[in-house]
């Protein structure tokens, strides 16, 4: 009698496991396809919220405007374990006095595309994402500072271009 009473639930155990496995895989693939569909939409957004944490872009002052985007460097929708890496680009409009102070404090010098080729490979003003390009000055005079870029205030690789005359910063941050 005990075998008969336990036999039915034990017989149903494999069927329940198969059903649970199917539901878990189906639910995960639905979540993954939703992620794949929303990723391009999120990457296309030009965000205007203040940069957080501000330590990643120190000494910009009380800037009046920022526009930035984020893009996945890999597949954040993958079921593989581990973090996804992200790239960020943005344009910050500074107050003129903050632009001058930033240039002076960190020794910004004229941007030389040839001289910084190895250092800033793939992260130059020419590589700005199309949605951010309209927010750049029409005839910028970019300055760079390795001192600023290599500050240890961020866990991300940082490249910053400053145009003092237009009080504009172009930043590029990459997870590593």
PDB file of C-alpha atoms in Angstrom:
ATOM      1  CA  UNK A   1       0.000   0.000   0.000  1.00  0.00           C
ATOM      2  CA  UNK A   2       2.875   2.379   0.820  1.00  0.00           C
ATOM      3  CA  UNK A   3       4.474   1.636  -2.565  1.00  0.00           C
ATOM      4  CA  UNK A   4       1.190   2.348  -4.303  1.00  0.00           C
ATOM      5  CA  UNK A   5       0.791   5.606  -2.394  1.00  0.00           C
ATOM      6  CA  UNK A   6       4.349   6.761  -3.117  1.00  0.00           C
ATOM      7  CA  UNK A   7       4.458   5.328  -6.631  1.00  0.00           C
ATOM      8  CA  UNK A   8       2.208   7.958  -8.215  1.00  0.00           C
ATOM      9  CA  UNK A   9       4.125  11.002  -6.928  1.00  0.00           C
ATOM     10  CA  UNK A  10       7.467   9.390  -7.776  1.00  0.00           C
ATOM     11  CA  UNK A  11       6.208   8.616 -11.289  1.00  0.00           C
ATOM     12  CA  UNK A  12       5.122  12.245 -11.712  1.00  0.00           C
ATOM     13  CA  UNK A  13       8.500  13.605 -10.578  1.00  0.00           C
ATOM     14  CA  UNK A  14      10.235  13.292 -14.000  1.00  0.00           C
ATOM     15  CA  UNK A  15       7.247  14.856 -15.767  1.00  0.00           C
ATOM     16  CA  UNK A  16       7.282  17.751 -13.295  1.00  0.00           C
ATOM     17  CA  UNK A  17      11.020  18.241 -13.756  1.00  0.00           C
ATOM     18  CA  UNK A  18      10.662  18.324 -17.543  1.00  0.00           C
ATOM     19  CA  UNK A  19       7.806  20.830 -17.294  1.00  0.00           C
ATOM     20  CA  UNK A  20       9.750  23.025 -14.848  1.00  0.00           C
ATOM     21  CA  UNK A  21      12.814  22.860 -17.102  1.00  0.00           C
ATOM     22  CA  UNK A  22      10.770  23.857 -20.159  1.00  0.00           C
ATOM     23  CA  UNK A  23       9.166  26.761 -18.304  1.00  0.00           C
ATOM     24  CA  UNK A  24      12.544  27.996 -17.029  1.00  0.00           C
ATOM     25  CA  UNK A  25      14.129  27.863 -20.502  1.00  0.00           C
ATOM     26  CA  UNK A  26      11.063  29.413 -22.153  1.00  0.00           C
ATOM     27  CA  UNK A  27      10.893  32.187 -19.557  1.00  0.00           C
ATOM     28  CA  UNK A  28      14.649  32.851 -19.956  1.00  0.00           C
ATOM     29  CA  UNK A  29      14.454  32.933 -23.768  1.00  0.00           C
ATOM     30  CA  UNK A  30      11.502  35.328 -23.550  1.00  0.00           C
ATOM     31  CA  UNK A  31      13.518  37.565 -21.218  1.00  0.00           C
ATOM     32  CA  UNK A  32      16.510  37.345 -23.569  1.00  0.00           C
ATOM     33  CA  UNK A  33      14.448  38.279 -26.652  1.00  0.00           C
ATOM     34  CA  UNK A  34      12.892  41.188 -24.738  1.00  0.00           C
ATOM     35  CA  UNK A  35      16.396  42.332 -23.815  1.00  0.00           C
ATOM     36  CA  UNK A  36      17.589  42.013 -27.431  1.00  0.00           C
ATOM     37  CA  UNK A  37      14.610  44.081 -28.611  1.00  0.00           C
ATOM     38  CA  UNK A  38      15.049  46.834 -26.008  1.00  0.00           C
ATOM     39  CA  UNK A  39      18.855  47.117 -26.260  1.00  0.00           C
ATOM     40  CA  UNK A  40      18.959  49.175 -29.504  1.00  0.00           C
ATOM     41  CA  UNK A  41      16.235  51.443 -28.138  1.00  0.00           C
ATOM     42  CA  UNK A  42      18.197  52.067 -24.931  1.00  0.00           C
ATOM     43  CA  UNK A  43      21.443  52.609 -26.860  1.00  0.00           C
ATOM     44  CA  UNK A  44      19.785  55.171 -29.151  1.00  0.00           C
ATOM     45  CA  UNK A  45      18.588  57.317 -26.238  1.00  0.00           C
ATOM     46  CA  UNK A  46      20.409  60.575 -25.649  1.00  0.00           C
ATOM     47  CA  UNK A  47      20.294  60.996 -21.896  1.00  0.00           C
ATOM     48  CA  UNK A  48      20.293  64.383 -20.177  1.00  0.00           C
ATOM     49  CA  UNK A  49      20.516  63.385 -16.511  1.00  0.00           C
ATOM     50  CA  UNK A  50      23.598  64.541 -14.610  1.00  0.00           C
ATOM     51  CA  UNK A  51      26.528  62.142 -14.706  1.00  0.00           C
ATOM     52  CA  UNK A  52      26.660  59.850 -11.704  1.00  0.00           C
ATOM     53  CA  UNK A  53      29.048  59.294 -10.049  1.00  0.00           C
ATOM     54  CA  UNK A  54      30.492  62.773 -10.606  1.00  0.00           C
ATOM     55  CA  UNK A  55      33.960  61.555  -9.549  1.00  0.00           C
ATOM     56  CA  UNK A  56      34.296  59.890 -12.960  1.00  0.00           C
ATOM     57  CA  UNK A  57      34.305  63.354 -14.561  1.00  0.00           C
ATOM     58  CA  UNK A  58      35.892  65.499 -11.849  1.00  0.00           C
ATOM     59  CA  UNK A  59      36.064  69.285 -11.717  1.00  0.00           C
ATOM     60  CA  UNK A  60      33.487  70.044 -14.403  1.00  0.00           C
ATOM     61  CA  UNK A  61      31.771  72.450 -12.037  1.00  0.00           C
ATOM     62  CA  UNK A  62      28.047  73.109 -11.998  1.00  0.00           C
ATOM     63  CA  UNK A  63      27.577  72.488 -15.704  1.00  0.00           C
ATOM     64  CA  UNK A  64      24.305  73.667 -17.258  1.00  0.00           C
ATOM     65  CA  UNK A  65      23.820  70.810 -19.734  1.00  0.00           C
ATOM     66  CA  UNK A  66      24.929  67.264 -20.488  1.00  0.00           C
ATOM     67  CA  UNK A  67      23.966  64.786 -23.178  1.00  0.00           C
ATOM     68  CA  UNK A  68      25.281  61.244 -23.155  1.00  0.00           C
ATOM     69  CA  UNK A  69      24.742  57.743 -24.468  1.00  0.00           C
ATOM     70  CA  UNK A  70      25.682  54.236 -23.437  1.00  0.00           C
ATOM     71  CA  UNK A  71      26.389  51.219 -25.624  1.00  0.00           C
ATOM     72  CA  UNK A  72      27.088  47.597 -24.861  1.00  0.00           C
ATOM     73  CA  UNK A  73      30.555  46.405 -25.818  1.00  0.00           C
ATOM     74  CA  UNK A  74      29.392  42.811 -25.780  1.00  0.00           C
ATOM     75  CA  UNK A  75      26.077  41.047 -25.422  1.00  0.00           C
ATOM     76  CA  UNK A  76      24.461  42.030 -22.116  1.00  0.00           C
ATOM     77  CA  UNK A  77      21.480  39.834 -23.007  1.00  0.00           C
ATOM     78  CA  UNK A  78      23.584  36.678 -23.007  1.00  0.00           C
ATOM     79  CA  UNK A  79      22.916  33.996 -20.440  1.00  0.00           C
ATOM     80  CA  UNK A  80      26.659  33.631 -19.931  1.00  0.00           C
ATOM     81  CA  UNK A  81      27.847  34.504 -16.439  1.00  0.00           C
ATOM     82  CA  UNK A  82      29.824  37.632 -15.758  1.00  0.00           C
ATOM     83  CA  UNK A  83      29.345  41.350 -16.132  1.00  0.00           C
ATOM     84  CA  UNK A  84      28.704  43.132 -19.402  1.00  0.00           C
ATOM     85  CA  UNK A  85      31.096  45.899 -20.430  1.00  0.00           C
ATOM     86  CA  UNK A  86      29.742  49.271 -21.487  1.00  0.00           C
ATOM     87  CA  UNK A  87      31.034  52.289 -23.390  1.00  0.00           C
ATOM     88  CA  UNK A  88      29.823  55.822 -22.700  1.00  0.00           C
ATOM     89  CA  UNK A  89      30.131  59.037 -24.679  1.00  0.00           C
ATOM     90  CA  UNK A  90      28.853  62.459 -23.815  1.00  0.00           C
ATOM     91  CA  UNK A  91      28.976  66.171 -24.468  1.00  0.00           C
ATOM     92  CA  UNK A  92      28.983  68.547 -21.511  1.00  0.00           C
ATOM     93  CA  UNK A  93      28.366  72.266 -21.781  1.00  0.00           C
ATOM     94  CA  UNK A  94      30.442  73.960 -19.086  1.00  0.00           C
ATOM     95  CA  UNK A  95      30.311  77.421 -17.630  1.00  0.00           C
ATOM     96  CA  UNK A  96      33.147  79.419 -19.287  1.00  0.00           C
ATOM     97  CA  UNK A  97      34.980  79.934 -15.990  1.00  0.00           C
ATOM     98  CA  UNK A  98      34.857  76.178 -15.294  1.00  0.00           C
ATOM     99  CA  UNK A  99      36.269  75.396 -18.754  1.00  0.00           C
ATOM    100  CA  UNK A 100      39.201  77.762 -18.159  1.00  0.00           C
ATOM    101  CA  UNK A 101      39.833  76.381 -14.665  1.00  0.00           C
ATOM    102  CA  UNK A 102      39.746  72.779 -15.931  1.00  0.00           C
ATOM    103  CA  UNK A 103      42.261  73.551 -18.697  1.00  0.00           C
ATOM    104  CA  UNK A 104      44.610  75.281 -16.283  1.00  0.00           C
ATOM    105  CA  UNK A 105      44.370  72.774 -13.437  1.00  0.00           C
ATOM    106  CA  UNK A 106      45.125  69.717 -15.577  1.00  0.00           C
ATOM    107  CA  UNK A 107      47.463  71.231 -18.165  1.00  0.00           C
ATOM    108  CA  UNK A 108      45.295  70.595 -21.221  1.00  0.00           C
ATOM    109  CA  UNK A 109      47.250  70.936 -24.490  1.00  0.00           C
ATOM    110  CA  UNK A 110      46.264  71.067 -28.164  1.00  0.00           C
ATOM    111  CA  UNK A 111      44.896  67.765 -29.452  1.00  0.00           C
ATOM    112  CA  UNK A 112      47.226  66.128 -31.965  1.00  0.00           C
ATOM    113  CA  UNK A 113      45.473  63.297 -33.857  1.00  0.00           C
ATOM    114  CA  UNK A 114      48.798  61.799 -34.958  1.00  0.00           C
ATOM    115  CA  UNK A 115      50.459  61.986 -31.553  1.00  0.00           C
ATOM    116  CA  UNK A 116      47.547  60.447 -29.677  1.00  0.00           C
ATOM    117  CA  UNK A 117      46.782  57.700 -32.198  1.00  0.00           C
ATOM    118  CA  UNK A 118      48.032  54.855 -30.004  1.00  0.00           C
ATOM    119  CA  UNK A 119      46.787  56.341 -26.740  1.00  0.00           C
ATOM    120  CA  UNK A 120      43.275  57.230 -27.893  1.00  0.00           C
ATOM    121  CA  UNK A 121      42.776  54.611 -30.591  1.00  0.00           C
ATOM    122  CA  UNK A 122      39.102  54.507 -31.536  1.00  0.00           C
ATOM    123  CA  UNK A 123      38.256  57.174 -28.979  1.00  0.00           C
ATOM    124  CA  UNK A 124      38.864  60.466 -30.752  1.00  0.00           C
ATOM    125  CA  UNK A 125      36.496  63.328 -31.574  1.00  0.00           C
ATOM    126  CA  UNK A 126      36.154  61.797 -35.034  1.00  0.00           C
ATOM    127  CA  UNK A 127      34.708  58.675 -33.367  1.00  0.00           C
ATOM    128  CA  UNK A 128      31.836  60.466 -31.647  1.00  0.00           C
ATOM    129  CA  UNK A 129      28.518  58.667 -32.010  1.00  0.00           C
ATOM    130  CA  UNK A 130      26.182  60.215 -34.590  1.00  0.00           C
ATOM    131  CA  UNK A 131      23.426  61.162 -32.132  1.00  0.00           C
ATOM    132  CA  UNK A 132      25.907  63.255 -30.111  1.00  0.00           C
ATOM    133  CA  UNK A 133      27.638  64.965 -33.052  1.00  0.00           C
ATOM    134  CA  UNK A 134      25.025  67.765 -33.355  1.00  0.00           C
ATOM    135  CA  UNK A 135      25.885  68.903 -29.820  1.00  0.00           C
ATOM    136  CA  UNK A 136      29.577  69.478 -30.598  1.00  0.00           C
ATOM    137  CA  UNK A 137      30.936  72.887 -31.595  1.00  0.00           C
ATOM    138  CA  UNK A 138      30.999  73.398 -35.363  1.00  0.00           C
ATOM    139  CA  UNK A 139      34.704  74.318 -35.404  1.00  0.00           C
ATOM    140  CA  UNK A 140      36.154  72.893 -32.206  1.00  0.00           C
ATOM    141  CA  UNK A 141      39.682  73.450 -30.971  1.00  0.00           C
ATOM    142  CA  UNK A 142      40.118  70.360 -28.869  1.00  0.00           C
ATOM    143  CA  UNK A 143      42.586  70.119 -26.019  1.00  0.00           C
ATOM    144  CA  UNK A 144      43.583  66.930 -24.191  1.00  0.00           C
ATOM    145  CA  UNK A 145      45.206  66.082 -20.876  1.00  0.00           C
ATOM    146  CA  UNK A 146      46.688  62.705 -20.020  1.00  0.00           C
ATOM    147  CA  UNK A 147      46.886  63.912 -16.429  1.00  0.00           C
ATOM    148  CA  UNK A 148      43.089  64.312 -16.355  1.00  0.00           C
ATOM    149  CA  UNK A 149      42.424  61.127 -18.310  1.00  0.00           C
ATOM    150  CA  UNK A 150      44.585  59.048 -15.975  1.00  0.00           C
ATOM    151  CA  UNK A 151      43.203  60.332 -12.673  1.00  0.00           C
ATOM    152  CA  UNK A 152      42.326  57.390 -10.438  1.00  0.00           C
ATOM    153  CA  UNK A 153      38.828  58.706  -9.715  1.00  0.00           C
ATOM    154  CA  UNK A 154      37.158  56.207 -12.055  1.00  0.00           C
ATOM    155  CA  UNK A 155      37.116  52.473 -12.592  1.00  0.00           C
ATOM    156  CA  UNK A 156      36.586  53.191 -16.294  1.00  0.00           C
ATOM    157  CA  UNK A 157      39.090  54.218 -18.954  1.00  0.00           C
ATOM    158  CA  UNK A 158      38.568  57.900 -19.597  1.00  0.00           C
ATOM    159  CA  UNK A 159      39.374  60.169 -22.556  1.00  0.00           C
ATOM    160  CA  UNK A 160      38.261  63.798 -22.360  1.00  0.00           C
ATOM    161  CA  UNK A 161      38.492  66.519 -24.989  1.00  0.00           C
ATOM    162  CA  UNK A 162      38.016  70.128 -23.953  1.00  0.00           C
ATOM    163  CA  UNK A 163      37.213  73.128 -26.122  1.00  0.00           C
ATOM    164  CA  UNK A 164      37.753  76.135 -23.861  1.00  0.00           C
ATOM    165  CA  UNK A 165      36.473  78.699 -26.386  1.00  0.00           C
ATOM    166  CA  UNK A 166      33.130  76.886 -26.633  1.00  0.00           C
ATOM    167  CA  UNK A 167      33.172  75.669 -22.987  1.00  0.00           C
ATOM    168  CA  UNK A 168      32.501  72.120 -24.164  1.00  0.00           C
ATOM    169  CA  UNK A 169      33.753  68.730 -23.009  1.00  0.00           C
ATOM    170  CA  UNK A 170      33.525  65.553 -25.059  1.00  0.00           C
ATOM    171  CA  UNK A 171      34.045  62.477 -22.894  1.00  0.00           C
ATOM    172  CA  UNK A 172      34.468  58.800 -23.643  1.00  0.00           C
ATOM    173  CA  UNK A 173      34.433  56.221 -20.866  1.00  0.00           C
ATOM    174  CA  UNK A 174      34.908  52.480 -21.225  1.00  0.00           C
ATOM    175  CA  UNK A 175      34.515  49.677 -18.714  1.00  0.00           C
ATOM    176  CA  UNK A 176      37.562  47.485 -18.271  1.00  0.00           C
TER     177      UNK A 176
END
